[in-house]
Short mmCIF file of C-alpha atoms in Angstrom, two decimals:
data_model
loop_
_atom_site.label_atom_id
_atom_site.label_comp_id
_atom_site.label_asym_id
_atom_site.label_seq_id
_atom_site.Cartn_x
_atom_site.Cartn_y
_atom_site.Cartn_z
CA MET K 1 74.23 -23.42 -66.47
CA ALA K 2 73.79 -25.80 -63.58
CA VAL K 3 70.23 -24.69 -63.24
CA SER K 4 69.29 -25.36 -66.83
CA SER K 5 70.98 -28.76 -67.01
CA LEU K 6 69.30 -29.83 -63.78
CA HIS K 7 65.95 -28.70 -65.08
CA ARG K 8 66.36 -30.97 -68.09
CA VAL K 9 66.88 -33.93 -65.78
CA PHE K 10 63.95 -33.31 -63.43
CA THR K 11 60.45 -32.06 -63.98
CA PHE K 12 58.68 -30.80 -60.88
CA GLU K 13 54.91 -30.64 -60.85
CA CYS K 14 54.00 -27.46 -58.94
CA ARG K 15 50.73 -27.40 -57.10
CA SER K 16 49.69 -26.19 -53.69
CA ASP K 17 48.19 -29.47 -52.45
CA PRO K 18 50.22 -32.45 -53.76
CA ASP K 19 48.46 -35.80 -53.91
CA PHE K 20 50.37 -38.46 -51.98
CA SER K 21 47.56 -40.99 -52.03
CA SER K 22 49.62 -43.37 -54.16
CA LEU K 23 52.50 -43.37 -51.70
CA PRO K 24 52.74 -45.50 -48.54
CA SER K 25 50.95 -43.74 -45.68
CA ALA K 26 52.37 -45.38 -42.55
CA GLU K 27 53.76 -42.03 -41.41
CA ASN K 28 50.30 -40.50 -41.60
CA LEU K 29 49.26 -42.41 -38.48
CA ARG K 30 52.05 -40.73 -36.54
CA THR K 31 52.13 -37.27 -38.11
CA PRO K 32 49.13 -35.15 -37.06
CA ARG K 33 47.08 -33.44 -39.72
CA HIS K 34 47.26 -29.62 -39.66
CA PHE K 35 51.03 -29.93 -39.07
CA PRO K 36 53.76 -29.90 -41.75
CA ALA K 37 55.14 -33.25 -42.79
CA ALA K 38 58.76 -33.81 -41.92
CA GLY K 39 59.64 -34.71 -45.52
CA LEU K 40 59.67 -37.79 -47.75
CA SER K 41 61.70 -40.83 -46.80
CA SER K 42 64.59 -42.03 -48.96
CA ALA K 43 62.35 -44.77 -50.38
CA PHE K 44 60.72 -42.20 -52.64
CA TYR K 45 63.90 -40.65 -54.05
CA GLY K 46 63.96 -42.99 -56.99
CA VAL K 47 60.63 -41.73 -58.35
CA SER K 48 61.27 -40.31 -61.83
CA SER K 49 59.02 -37.25 -61.38
CA PRO K 50 58.56 -36.73 -57.65
CA ILE K 51 55.98 -34.33 -56.33
CA LEU K 52 57.68 -32.71 -53.37
CA ARG K 53 56.23 -31.13 -50.23
CA PHE K 54 58.21 -28.03 -49.33
CA PRO K 55 58.04 -25.86 -46.20
CA PRO K 56 54.86 -23.77 -45.92
CA ASN K 57 56.47 -20.46 -46.94
CA PHE K 58 58.34 -21.86 -49.94
CA GLN K 59 55.40 -23.98 -51.06
CA ARG K 60 53.07 -21.00 -50.97
CA GLN K 61 55.52 -18.79 -52.88
CA LEU K 62 56.13 -21.55 -55.40
CA SER K 63 52.44 -22.14 -56.03
CA THR K 64 51.87 -18.39 -56.41
CA LYS K 65 54.63 -18.14 -59.02
CA ALA K 66 53.31 -21.21 -60.77
CA ARG K 67 49.90 -19.63 -61.09
CA ARG K 68 51.51 -16.54 -62.61
CA ASN K 69 54.01 -17.98 -65.08
CA CYS K 70 54.39 -21.74 -64.48
CA SER K 71 58.04 -21.15 -63.59
CA ASN K 72 60.07 -23.82 -61.81
CA ILE K 73 63.14 -21.63 -61.42
CA GLY K 74 62.65 -21.42 -57.65
CA VAL K 75 62.93 -25.21 -57.32
CA ALA K 76 65.93 -25.36 -59.61
CA GLN K 77 67.75 -22.68 -57.63
CA ILE K 78 67.19 -24.51 -54.35
CA VAL K 79 68.47 -27.79 -55.78
CA ALA K 80 71.36 -26.20 -57.63
CA ALA K 81 72.52 -24.37 -54.51
CA SER K 82 72.55 -27.59 -52.54
CA TRP K 83 74.20 -29.48 -55.38
CA SER K 84 77.00 -26.94 -55.80
CA ASN K 85 77.81 -27.25 -52.09
CA GLU K 86 78.20 -31.02 -52.28
CA GLY K 87 81.84 -30.76 -53.36
CA ALA K 88 83.16 -34.17 -54.36
CA GLY K 89 79.68 -35.58 -54.09
CA GLY K 90 78.36 -33.34 -56.88
CA PRO K 91 77.94 -34.06 -60.58
CA ALA K 92 81.56 -33.25 -61.34
CA ALA K 93 82.56 -36.33 -59.40
CA GLY K 94 80.16 -38.48 -61.36
CA ALA K 95 77.72 -38.87 -58.49
CA ASN K 96 74.12 -39.79 -59.10
CA PRO K 97 72.12 -36.51 -59.16
CA VAL K 98 69.02 -38.06 -57.57
CA PRO K 99 70.45 -38.25 -54.01
CA ALA K 100 71.61 -34.63 -54.40
CA VAL K 101 68.04 -33.57 -55.11
CA ALA K 102 66.86 -35.61 -52.16
CA SER K 103 69.41 -33.87 -49.92
CA ALA K 104 68.23 -30.49 -51.11
CA VAL K 105 64.64 -31.39 -50.33
CA ASP K 106 65.64 -32.75 -46.91
CA ALA K 107 67.47 -29.50 -46.17
CA ALA K 108 64.51 -27.43 -47.28
CA THR K 109 62.02 -29.39 -45.18
CA ALA K 110 64.16 -30.02 -42.10
CA PRO K 111 62.89 -28.46 -38.86
CA ILE K 112 64.96 -26.00 -36.88
CA PRO K 113 67.60 -28.01 -34.95
CA LEU K 114 66.52 -27.11 -31.42
CA ASP K 115 67.51 -29.96 -29.12
CA LEU K 116 64.46 -32.07 -29.85
CA ASP K 117 64.03 -35.71 -29.01
CA ALA K 118 61.76 -38.46 -30.22
CA ASP K 119 59.12 -37.65 -27.65
CA ASP K 120 58.52 -34.10 -28.91
CA GLU K 121 55.40 -34.82 -30.90
CA ASN K 122 51.84 -33.60 -30.92
CA VAL K 123 49.29 -35.85 -29.24
CA VAL K 124 45.60 -35.82 -28.55
CA ASP K 125 44.72 -34.89 -24.97
CA ALA K 126 44.15 -37.65 -22.45
CA ALA K 127 40.39 -37.39 -22.72
CA GLY K 128 40.49 -37.75 -26.49
CA ASN K 129 38.35 -34.67 -26.95
CA GLY K 130 40.20 -33.13 -29.85
CA ALA K 131 42.54 -30.80 -27.98
CA VAL K 132 45.98 -31.14 -29.54
CA GLN K 133 48.70 -30.81 -26.94
CA THR K 134 52.42 -30.47 -27.74
CA ASN K 135 55.32 -31.79 -25.72
CA ARG K 136 56.94 -28.81 -23.97
CA ARG K 137 60.21 -30.50 -23.01
CA SER K 138 61.91 -29.04 -26.07
CA TYR K 139 61.38 -25.45 -24.88
CA SER K 140 63.60 -25.92 -21.84
CA SER K 141 66.71 -26.12 -24.03
CA PHE K 142 66.46 -22.51 -25.13
CA LEU K 143 63.83 -20.75 -22.97
CA LYS K 144 65.34 -20.35 -19.53
CA THR K 145 63.28 -17.51 -18.09
CA ASP K 146 59.63 -16.54 -17.77
CA ALA K 147 60.40 -13.38 -19.74
CA SER K 148 61.33 -15.46 -22.79
CA LYS K 149 58.54 -17.97 -22.27
CA THR K 150 55.84 -15.29 -22.34
CA ILE K 151 57.08 -14.36 -25.83
CA HIS K 152 58.14 -17.61 -27.48
CA ALA K 153 56.62 -20.60 -25.65
CA ALA K 154 54.27 -22.56 -27.94
CA GLU K 155 55.06 -20.24 -30.84
CA ARG K 156 58.78 -20.46 -31.62
CA LEU K 157 58.45 -24.23 -31.78
CA GLY K 158 55.61 -26.72 -32.05
CA ARG K 159 52.86 -24.30 -33.00
CA ALA K 160 49.70 -26.14 -34.00
CA ILE K 161 49.28 -24.06 -37.16
CA VAL K 162 51.16 -24.43 -40.47
CA THR K 163 52.53 -20.92 -41.01
CA ASP K 164 55.73 -18.96 -41.28
CA ALA K 165 54.15 -15.89 -39.65
CA ILE K 166 55.83 -14.64 -36.47
CA THR K 167 52.50 -13.88 -34.85
CA THR K 168 50.08 -16.72 -34.27
CA PRO K 169 47.20 -16.51 -36.76
CA VAL K 170 43.57 -16.51 -35.67
CA VAL K 171 41.83 -19.67 -36.89
CA ASN K 172 38.20 -18.64 -37.16
CA THR K 173 36.29 -21.84 -37.72
CA SER K 174 33.52 -23.64 -35.90
CA ALA K 175 34.34 -27.10 -37.28
CA TYR K 176 37.12 -29.10 -38.94
CA PHE K 177 36.77 -31.55 -41.79
CA PHE K 178 38.26 -35.00 -42.40
CA LYS K 179 39.32 -36.04 -45.91
CA LYS K 180 37.84 -39.51 -45.50
CA THR K 181 35.97 -41.54 -42.93
CA ALA K 182 39.05 -43.63 -42.17
CA ASP K 183 40.77 -40.48 -40.89
CA LEU K 184 37.79 -39.74 -38.66
CA ILE K 185 37.87 -43.27 -37.24
CA ASP K 186 41.63 -42.99 -36.62
CA TYR K 187 40.99 -39.72 -34.80
CA LYS K 188 38.23 -41.22 -32.67
CA GLU K 189 40.45 -44.16 -31.77
CA LYS K 190 43.34 -41.81 -30.87
CA ARG K 191 45.69 -42.79 -33.67
CA PHE K 192 45.35 -39.44 -35.36
CA ALA K 193 45.82 -36.00 -33.74
CA SER K 194 43.40 -33.42 -35.04
CA TYR K 195 40.58 -31.04 -34.17
CA GLU K 196 36.92 -31.82 -34.59
CA TYR K 197 34.59 -29.06 -33.40
CA GLY K 198 35.24 -25.51 -32.23
CA ARG K 199 33.91 -26.15 -28.76
CA TYR K 200 36.48 -28.91 -28.27
CA GLY K 201 39.58 -27.07 -29.40
CA ASN K 202 41.16 -24.54 -31.74
CA PRO K 203 44.76 -24.14 -32.97
CA THR K 204 44.98 -20.52 -31.80
CA SER K 205 43.65 -21.44 -28.37
CA THR K 206 46.06 -24.40 -28.18
CA VAL K 207 49.00 -22.00 -28.51
CA LEU K 208 47.70 -19.98 -25.56
CA GLU K 209 47.10 -23.11 -23.47
CA GLU K 210 50.64 -24.32 -24.14
CA LYS K 211 52.13 -20.93 -23.30
CA LEU K 212 50.28 -20.82 -19.98
CA SER K 213 51.30 -24.41 -19.18
CA GLU K 214 54.92 -23.52 -19.84
CA LEU K 215 54.76 -20.53 -17.48
CA GLU K 216 53.05 -22.50 -14.70
CA GLY K 217 55.10 -25.66 -15.12
CA ALA K 218 51.86 -27.56 -15.73
CA GLU K 219 51.16 -30.66 -17.79
CA SER K 220 48.01 -29.16 -19.25
CA THR K 221 45.85 -26.03 -19.32
CA VAL K 222 42.20 -25.51 -20.25
CA LEU K 223 40.81 -22.15 -21.40
CA LEU K 224 37.34 -20.93 -20.56
CA ALA K 225 35.19 -17.92 -21.40
CA SER K 226 35.94 -16.06 -18.14
CA GLY K 227 37.59 -16.43 -14.78
CA MET K 228 34.19 -16.94 -13.16
CA CYS K 229 33.41 -19.65 -15.72
CA ALA K 230 36.71 -21.34 -14.83
CA SER K 231 35.82 -21.34 -11.12
CA ILE K 232 32.34 -22.75 -11.70
CA VAL K 233 33.40 -25.53 -14.08
CA MET K 234 36.30 -26.53 -11.83
CA LEU K 235 34.11 -26.73 -8.73
CA MET K 236 31.39 -28.71 -10.50
CA ALA K 237 33.86 -31.10 -12.11
CA LEU K 238 35.87 -31.95 -9.01
CA ILE K 239 33.33 -31.91 -6.15
CA PRO K 240 30.83 -34.79 -6.20
CA ALA K 241 27.17 -34.38 -5.33
CA GLY K 242 26.90 -34.25 -1.55
CA GLY K 243 30.56 -33.34 -1.26
CA HIS K 244 32.28 -30.67 0.82
CA LEU K 245 34.74 -27.90 0.02
CA VAL K 246 36.68 -25.34 2.00
CA THR K 247 37.10 -21.73 0.92
CA THR K 248 38.11 -18.42 2.51
CA THR K 249 36.28 -15.36 3.81
CA ASP K 250 38.27 -12.96 1.67
CA CYS K 251 37.58 -13.73 -1.98
CA TYR K 252 35.86 -12.52 -5.11
CA ARG K 253 32.25 -12.00 -4.09
CA LYS K 254 30.64 -13.78 -7.05
CA THR K 255 32.65 -16.92 -6.25
CA ARG K 256 31.30 -16.88 -2.71
CA VAL K 257 27.75 -16.29 -3.99
CA PHE K 258 28.02 -19.35 -6.23
CA ILE K 259 29.35 -21.47 -3.37
CA GLU K 260 26.64 -20.29 -0.97
CA THR K 261 23.60 -20.33 -3.28
CA VAL K 262 24.13 -22.73 -6.19
CA LEU K 263 26.29 -25.58 -4.88
CA PRO K 264 23.86 -26.37 -2.02
CA LYS K 265 21.28 -27.30 -4.67
CA MET K 266 23.61 -30.18 -5.52
CA GLY K 267 23.98 -31.13 -1.88
CA ILE K 268 27.48 -29.61 -1.72
CA THR K 269 28.36 -27.87 1.54
CA ALA K 270 31.23 -25.54 2.39
CA SER K 271 33.41 -24.42 5.27
CA VAL K 272 34.51 -20.76 5.10
CA ILE K 273 37.71 -19.96 7.00
CA ASP K 274 40.15 -17.09 7.41
CA PRO K 275 42.92 -17.38 4.78
CA ALA K 276 45.63 -17.75 7.42
CA ASP K 277 43.70 -19.97 9.85
CA VAL K 278 45.47 -23.30 9.39
CA GLY K 279 43.78 -24.70 12.48
CA ALA K 280 40.34 -24.07 10.98
CA LEU K 281 41.45 -25.84 7.80
CA GLU K 282 42.63 -28.86 9.79
CA SER K 283 39.31 -29.02 11.63
CA ALA K 284 37.33 -28.82 8.41
CA LEU K 285 39.44 -31.59 6.87
CA GLU K 286 39.00 -33.82 9.92
CA GLN K 287 35.27 -33.26 10.35
CA ASN K 288 34.20 -33.46 6.70
CA LYS K 289 35.00 -35.50 3.64
CA VAL K 290 36.58 -32.55 1.86
CA SER K 291 37.13 -32.85 -1.87
CA LEU K 292 38.76 -29.46 -2.45
CA PHE K 293 40.26 -26.43 -0.74
CA PHE K 294 39.76 -23.50 -3.11
CA THR K 295 41.31 -20.16 -2.23
CA GLU K 296 42.80 -17.08 -3.76
CA SER K 297 46.34 -16.13 -2.81
CA PRO K 298 46.69 -13.20 -2.62
CA THR K 299 42.99 -12.65 -1.94
CA ASN K 300 40.55 -10.00 -3.11
CA PRO K 301 40.52 -7.23 -1.90
CA PHE K 302 42.77 -7.47 1.18
CA LEU K 303 45.61 -9.38 -0.52
CA ARG K 304 45.82 -12.02 2.21
CA CYS K 305 48.20 -14.89 1.50
CA VAL K 306 47.86 -18.63 2.06
CA ASP K 307 50.84 -20.84 2.93
CA ILE K 308 50.52 -22.96 -0.20
CA LYS K 309 53.18 -25.50 0.74
CA LEU K 310 51.71 -26.09 4.21
CA VAL K 311 48.04 -26.29 3.21
CA SER K 312 48.83 -28.55 0.24
CA GLU K 313 50.45 -31.04 2.63
CA LEU K 314 47.43 -30.89 4.93
CA CYS K 315 44.98 -31.34 2.06
CA HIS K 316 46.85 -34.24 0.53
CA LYS K 317 47.11 -35.94 3.92
CA HIS K 318 43.29 -35.99 4.06
CA GLY K 319 42.76 -36.87 0.40
CA ALA K 320 41.68 -33.37 -0.67
CA LEU K 321 42.81 -31.31 -3.65
CA LEU K 322 44.13 -27.75 -3.49
CA CYS K 323 43.32 -25.14 -6.12
CA ILE K 324 44.88 -21.69 -5.90
CA ASP K 325 43.36 -18.72 -7.71
CA GLY K 326 46.58 -16.89 -8.56
CA THR K 327 45.05 -14.00 -10.49
CA PHE K 328 46.51 -11.32 -8.20
CA ALA K 329 49.90 -13.05 -8.18
CA THR K 330 50.22 -13.75 -11.94
CA PRO K 331 52.23 -16.75 -13.16
CA LEU K 332 55.36 -14.61 -12.81
CA ASN K 333 55.13 -13.57 -9.16
CA GLN K 334 54.09 -16.97 -7.76
CA LYS K 335 54.40 -20.62 -8.83
CA ALA K 336 51.52 -22.30 -7.03
CA LEU K 337 52.03 -25.73 -8.61
CA ALA K 338 55.70 -25.80 -7.65
CA LEU K 339 54.66 -24.98 -4.08
CA GLY K 340 52.38 -28.03 -3.96
CA ALA K 341 49.00 -26.94 -5.32
CA ASP K 342 47.17 -29.39 -7.56
CA LEU K 343 45.63 -26.68 -9.73
CA VAL K 344 46.13 -22.99 -10.37
CA MET K 345 43.55 -20.80 -12.06
CA HIS K 346 43.57 -17.25 -13.37
CA SER K 347 41.14 -14.70 -14.58
CA CYS K 348 43.15 -14.03 -17.74
CA THR K 349 41.12 -10.83 -18.08
CA LYS K 350 43.44 -9.17 -15.58
CA TYR K 351 47.24 -9.25 -15.79
CA ILE K 352 47.55 -11.93 -18.48
CA GLY K 353 45.50 -9.96 -21.02
CA GLY K 354 46.71 -6.71 -19.58
CA HIS K 355 44.86 -4.32 -21.88
CA HIS K 356 41.28 -4.21 -20.58
CA ASP K 357 39.99 -5.49 -23.91
CA VAL K 358 39.34 -9.23 -23.54
CA ILE K 359 37.71 -11.64 -21.06
CA GLY K 360 38.82 -15.20 -20.33
CA GLY K 361 39.93 -17.69 -17.71
CA CYS K 362 42.25 -20.67 -17.43
CA ILE K 363 43.05 -23.62 -15.17
CA SER K 364 46.43 -25.39 -15.19
CA GLY K 365 47.54 -28.61 -13.55
CA SER K 366 48.09 -32.30 -14.17
CA ALA K 367 46.79 -33.84 -17.39
CA LYS K 368 44.47 -36.08 -15.38
CA LEU K 369 42.73 -33.29 -13.46
CA ILE K 370 42.57 -30.94 -16.43
CA SER K 371 41.05 -33.74 -18.50
CA GLU K 372 38.25 -34.14 -15.93
CA ILE K 373 37.59 -30.40 -16.03
CA ARG K 374 37.80 -30.28 -19.83
CA ILE K 375 35.17 -33.00 -20.24
CA LEU K 376 32.60 -30.98 -18.28
CA HIS K 377 33.76 -27.77 -19.96
CA HIS K 378 33.00 -29.28 -23.39
CA ILE K 379 29.50 -30.14 -22.19
CA LEU K 380 28.75 -26.75 -20.63
CA GLY K 381 30.27 -24.87 -23.55
CA GLY K 382 31.82 -21.75 -22.00
CA VAL K 383 34.36 -21.56 -24.83
CA LEU K 384 37.01 -18.90 -25.31
CA ASN K 385 36.80 -17.80 -28.93
CA PRO K 386 39.99 -17.76 -31.04
CA ASN K 387 39.97 -13.98 -31.42
CA ALA K 388 40.10 -13.65 -27.64
CA ALA K 389 42.90 -16.25 -27.52
CA TYR K 390 44.87 -14.16 -29.99
CA LEU K 391 44.46 -11.05 -27.82
CA PHE K 392 45.72 -12.95 -24.78
CA ILE K 393 48.73 -14.25 -26.72
CA ARG K 394 49.48 -10.71 -27.83
CA GLY K 395 49.06 -9.39 -24.27
CA MET K 396 51.43 -12.00 -22.85
CA LYS K 397 54.29 -10.76 -25.03
CA THR K 398 54.68 -7.84 -22.62
CA LEU K 399 53.49 -9.58 -19.44
CA HIS K 400 56.92 -9.65 -17.80
CA LEU K 401 57.57 -5.98 -18.59
CA ARG K 402 54.16 -4.87 -17.34
CA VAL K 403 54.36 -6.92 -14.16
CA GLN K 404 57.85 -5.60 -13.39
CA GLN K 405 56.57 -2.06 -13.68
CA GLN K 406 53.42 -2.79 -11.67
CA ASN K 407 55.39 -4.58 -8.94
CA SER K 408 57.65 -1.55 -8.63
CA THR K 409 54.83 0.99 -8.67
CA GLY K 410 52.69 -1.06 -6.26
CA MET K 411 55.54 -1.34 -3.74
CA GLY K 412 56.42 2.33 -3.97
CA MET K 413 52.83 3.48 -3.67
CA ALA K 414 52.10 1.17 -0.73
CA LYS K 415 55.03 2.66 1.20
CA PHE K 416 53.99 6.20 0.31
CA LEU K 417 50.33 5.68 1.26
CA GLU K 418 51.19 3.97 4.55
CA ALA K 419 53.19 7.05 5.59
CA HIS K 420 50.49 9.54 4.63
CA PRO K 421 48.45 11.02 7.52
CA LYS K 422 45.15 10.89 5.60
CA VAL K 423 45.45 7.13 4.98
CA LYS K 424 44.29 4.96 7.87
CA ARG K 425 45.58 1.55 6.76
CA VAL K 426 47.25 -0.09 3.75
CA TYR K 427 46.89 -3.71 2.61
CA TYR K 428 49.86 -4.92 0.51
CA PRO K 429 51.88 -8.14 0.97
CA GLY K 430 55.15 -6.32 0.35
CA LEU K 431 54.75 -4.21 3.50
CA PRO K 432 56.08 -5.49 6.85
CA SER K 433 52.73 -4.44 8.37
CA HIS K 434 50.86 -7.01 6.27
CA PRO K 435 49.83 -10.05 8.39
CA GLU K 436 51.37 -12.51 5.90
CA HIS K 437 54.39 -10.44 4.88
CA GLU K 438 56.97 -13.06 5.84
CA LEU K 439 55.00 -15.75 4.05
CA ALA K 440 54.65 -13.58 0.94
CA MET K 441 58.40 -12.96 0.96
CA ARG K 442 58.99 -16.72 0.93
CA GLN K 443 56.58 -17.77 -1.80
CA MET K 444 56.31 -14.72 -4.06
CA THR K 445 58.91 -12.90 -6.17
CA GLY K 446 56.79 -9.74 -6.52
CA PHE K 447 53.57 -8.42 -5.02
CA GLY K 448 51.68 -6.97 -7.98
CA GLY K 449 50.18 -3.62 -8.80
CA VAL K 450 47.03 -3.70 -6.63
CA VAL K 451 47.10 -1.79 -3.35
CA SER K 452 44.05 -1.63 -1.07
CA PHE K 453 43.85 1.07 1.59
CA GLU K 454 41.43 2.85 3.92
CA ILE K 455 41.02 6.60 3.77
CA ASP K 456 40.82 8.36 7.15
CA GLY K 457 37.21 9.40 6.65
CA ASP K 458 33.68 8.26 5.86
CA LEU K 459 31.92 7.23 2.64
CA GLU K 460 31.55 10.78 1.33
CA THR K 461 35.16 11.66 2.09
CA THR K 462 36.34 8.57 0.24
CA ILE K 463 34.09 9.37 -2.72
CA LYS K 464 35.60 12.87 -2.83
CA PHE K 465 39.11 11.39 -2.93
CA VAL K 466 38.24 8.95 -5.70
CA ASP K 467 36.46 11.59 -7.78
CA SER K 468 39.42 13.97 -7.44
CA LEU K 469 41.83 11.51 -9.09
CA LYS K 470 42.63 12.40 -12.70
CA ILE K 471 44.60 9.41 -14.03
CA PRO K 472 42.78 6.22 -12.97
CA TYR K 473 39.41 5.15 -14.30
CA ILE K 474 36.61 4.41 -11.83
CA ALA K 475 35.89 0.86 -12.98
CA PRO K 476 35.96 -2.82 -12.01
CA SER K 477 38.85 -5.17 -12.87
CA PHE K 478 42.60 -4.70 -12.41
CA GLY K 479 45.96 -5.66 -13.87
CA GLY K 480 45.79 -3.66 -17.11
CA CYS K 481 47.98 -0.95 -18.58
CA GLU K 482 45.62 1.76 -17.38
CA SER K 483 45.24 2.46 -13.67
CA ILE K 484 41.82 1.70 -12.16
CA VAL K 485 40.33 2.72 -8.82
CA ASP K 486 37.12 1.72 -7.03
CA GLN K 487 35.38 1.60 -3.67
CA PRO K 488 34.40 -2.05 -3.06
CA ALA K 489 31.53 -0.94 -0.81
CA ILE K 490 29.94 0.75 -3.83
CA LEU K 491 31.18 -1.26 -6.81
CA SER K 492 30.79 -4.80 -5.46
CA TYR K 493 28.67 -4.63 -2.29
CA TRP K 494 26.27 -1.70 -2.74
CA ASP K 495 23.26 -4.04 -2.77
CA LEU K 496 24.02 -5.04 0.82
CA PRO K 497 23.33 -2.89 3.91
CA ALA K 498 26.33 -1.40 5.70
CA SER K 499 25.99 -3.92 8.54
CA GLU K 500 26.25 -6.83 6.10
CA ARG K 501 29.20 -5.21 4.31
CA ALA K 502 30.94 -4.84 7.66
CA ARG K 503 30.63 -8.60 8.17
CA TRP K 504 33.12 -9.01 5.34
CA LYS K 505 35.16 -5.96 6.50
CA ILE K 506 34.13 -4.04 3.39
CA TYR K 507 34.00 -0.63 5.02
CA ASP K 508 32.86 2.58 3.32
CA ASN K 509 36.36 4.07 3.34
CA LEU K 510 38.05 1.10 1.59
CA VAL K 511 39.73 1.83 -1.75
CA ARG K 512 41.20 -0.70 -4.18
CA PHE K 513 43.72 0.90 -6.51
CA SER K 514 45.11 -1.08 -9.44
CA PHE K 515 48.21 0.67 -10.72
CA GLY K 516 48.87 0.43 -14.43
CA ILE K 517 52.09 1.12 -16.26
CA GLU K 518 51.93 4.91 -16.17
CA ASP K 519 54.90 6.85 -14.83
CA PHE K 520 55.29 6.48 -11.06
CA GLU K 521 55.79 10.19 -10.41
CA ASP K 522 52.66 11.10 -12.39
CA LEU K 523 50.59 8.63 -10.38
CA LYS K 524 52.07 9.79 -7.10
CA ALA K 525 51.40 13.45 -7.90
CA ASP K 526 47.80 12.59 -8.79
CA ILE K 527 47.25 10.80 -5.47
CA VAL K 528 48.88 13.65 -3.55
CA GLN K 529 46.57 16.25 -5.06
CA ALA K 530 43.49 14.05 -4.46
CA LEU K 531 44.45 13.55 -0.81
CA GLU K 532 44.91 17.30 -0.41
CA VAL K 533 41.29 17.82 -1.51
CA ILE K 534 39.84 15.84 1.42
#
């Protein structure tokens, strides 16, 4: 009865895209497009036949029903339910029904009450290049651990896509339109948060950037097409022509090749030091105008560690930046920014993706530095596509579980291998025999699933061991669910003579084993039988 009488009083026009052009639009300058409006203000409640904007799920269901049978029962039920709960304020008390309808609409459109404040809005990035960034302060009220952040950060609240789906949708578009030129001008003059072109930003990618920023404690994150792309763009953006950088001997080979062969064409020189040689770093900083110290920690493939807190203080004292490649550490095992680094980068292809099915890279840090990198990134165009961003978001849901398992397996296997008579040496930060073990204990909470070791034998003996393994794949990369094994001398350095490989301590008997999430005992039994063969 209440439903029918209410329906006689109000007529709701049901359509999927209501036209608010006749209403005041002051809020439009503050509310970003592509995000749901917070609801109509009380000034509009007196309109005789209001056209109401409901939450995305309800609006879609309502418009679908309207297309089928032009029924407004769904609206009436919502309003009647709210009205019947008003008690003395309802129609029985002689109250005006219009405010009751307004309250029902407010209730239907109200956001989830999650300790938000006035600053929790979406804004255009500092460079004004179309990347929509959300304020992450609101997450801290209900996401206390990295385990929860990998699942919910940037998705449970503040997602840059209008949807009621639990999983973040893939927005496959190369460009975004503006309803009128005035909106475009507002966007260009930073009064209007939006997207413009696929190379400059994408809602799916924004979710991933925000999730990574939350994990790293960073103001901003930029995604790129690969980890190598991230390294190149970062180096080119932050080191001026004729500048100088410092890097380490133990690192991903292609990074070193770029530093040694491409950067000199721009007049950029480099000092290459041992990861733990703080004295060499001080000398390089004193003798050169160093713009950046760029190092992995742990490094590839010997898992050497850099004292991030100490070297950040040294760099900052001499006006240099510090960027840590934390790919081996993951954002869970090490917080480089909290330790003093200016930037932290990852090859997302490894642990963050975790499934050997997607390639990408990221850099996190202050909004100012990331903006500088993003500007060059938009010019060079090494964009991560939204389908890849979706796969990374999906992979991160289990990041904490995978890393826990890989930390445990890596530690157990390192101890087992070090005690085996057919293994000459093991490289793993969790072992007391590692040169930076004490440092790793201070600045890491886990040591990852990659263990490097030397077989007691020559190239052929090591090949026989690798080929006898049944579980791991012989392949590049690491950090995924499946175990992977390789000989760096063959996989990464085979084009160099043995004497040149030895310069970098890449000996023929070196093995890099990336443990996946298989059962520990199965992996151990497989290694045992392979060692028995040699």
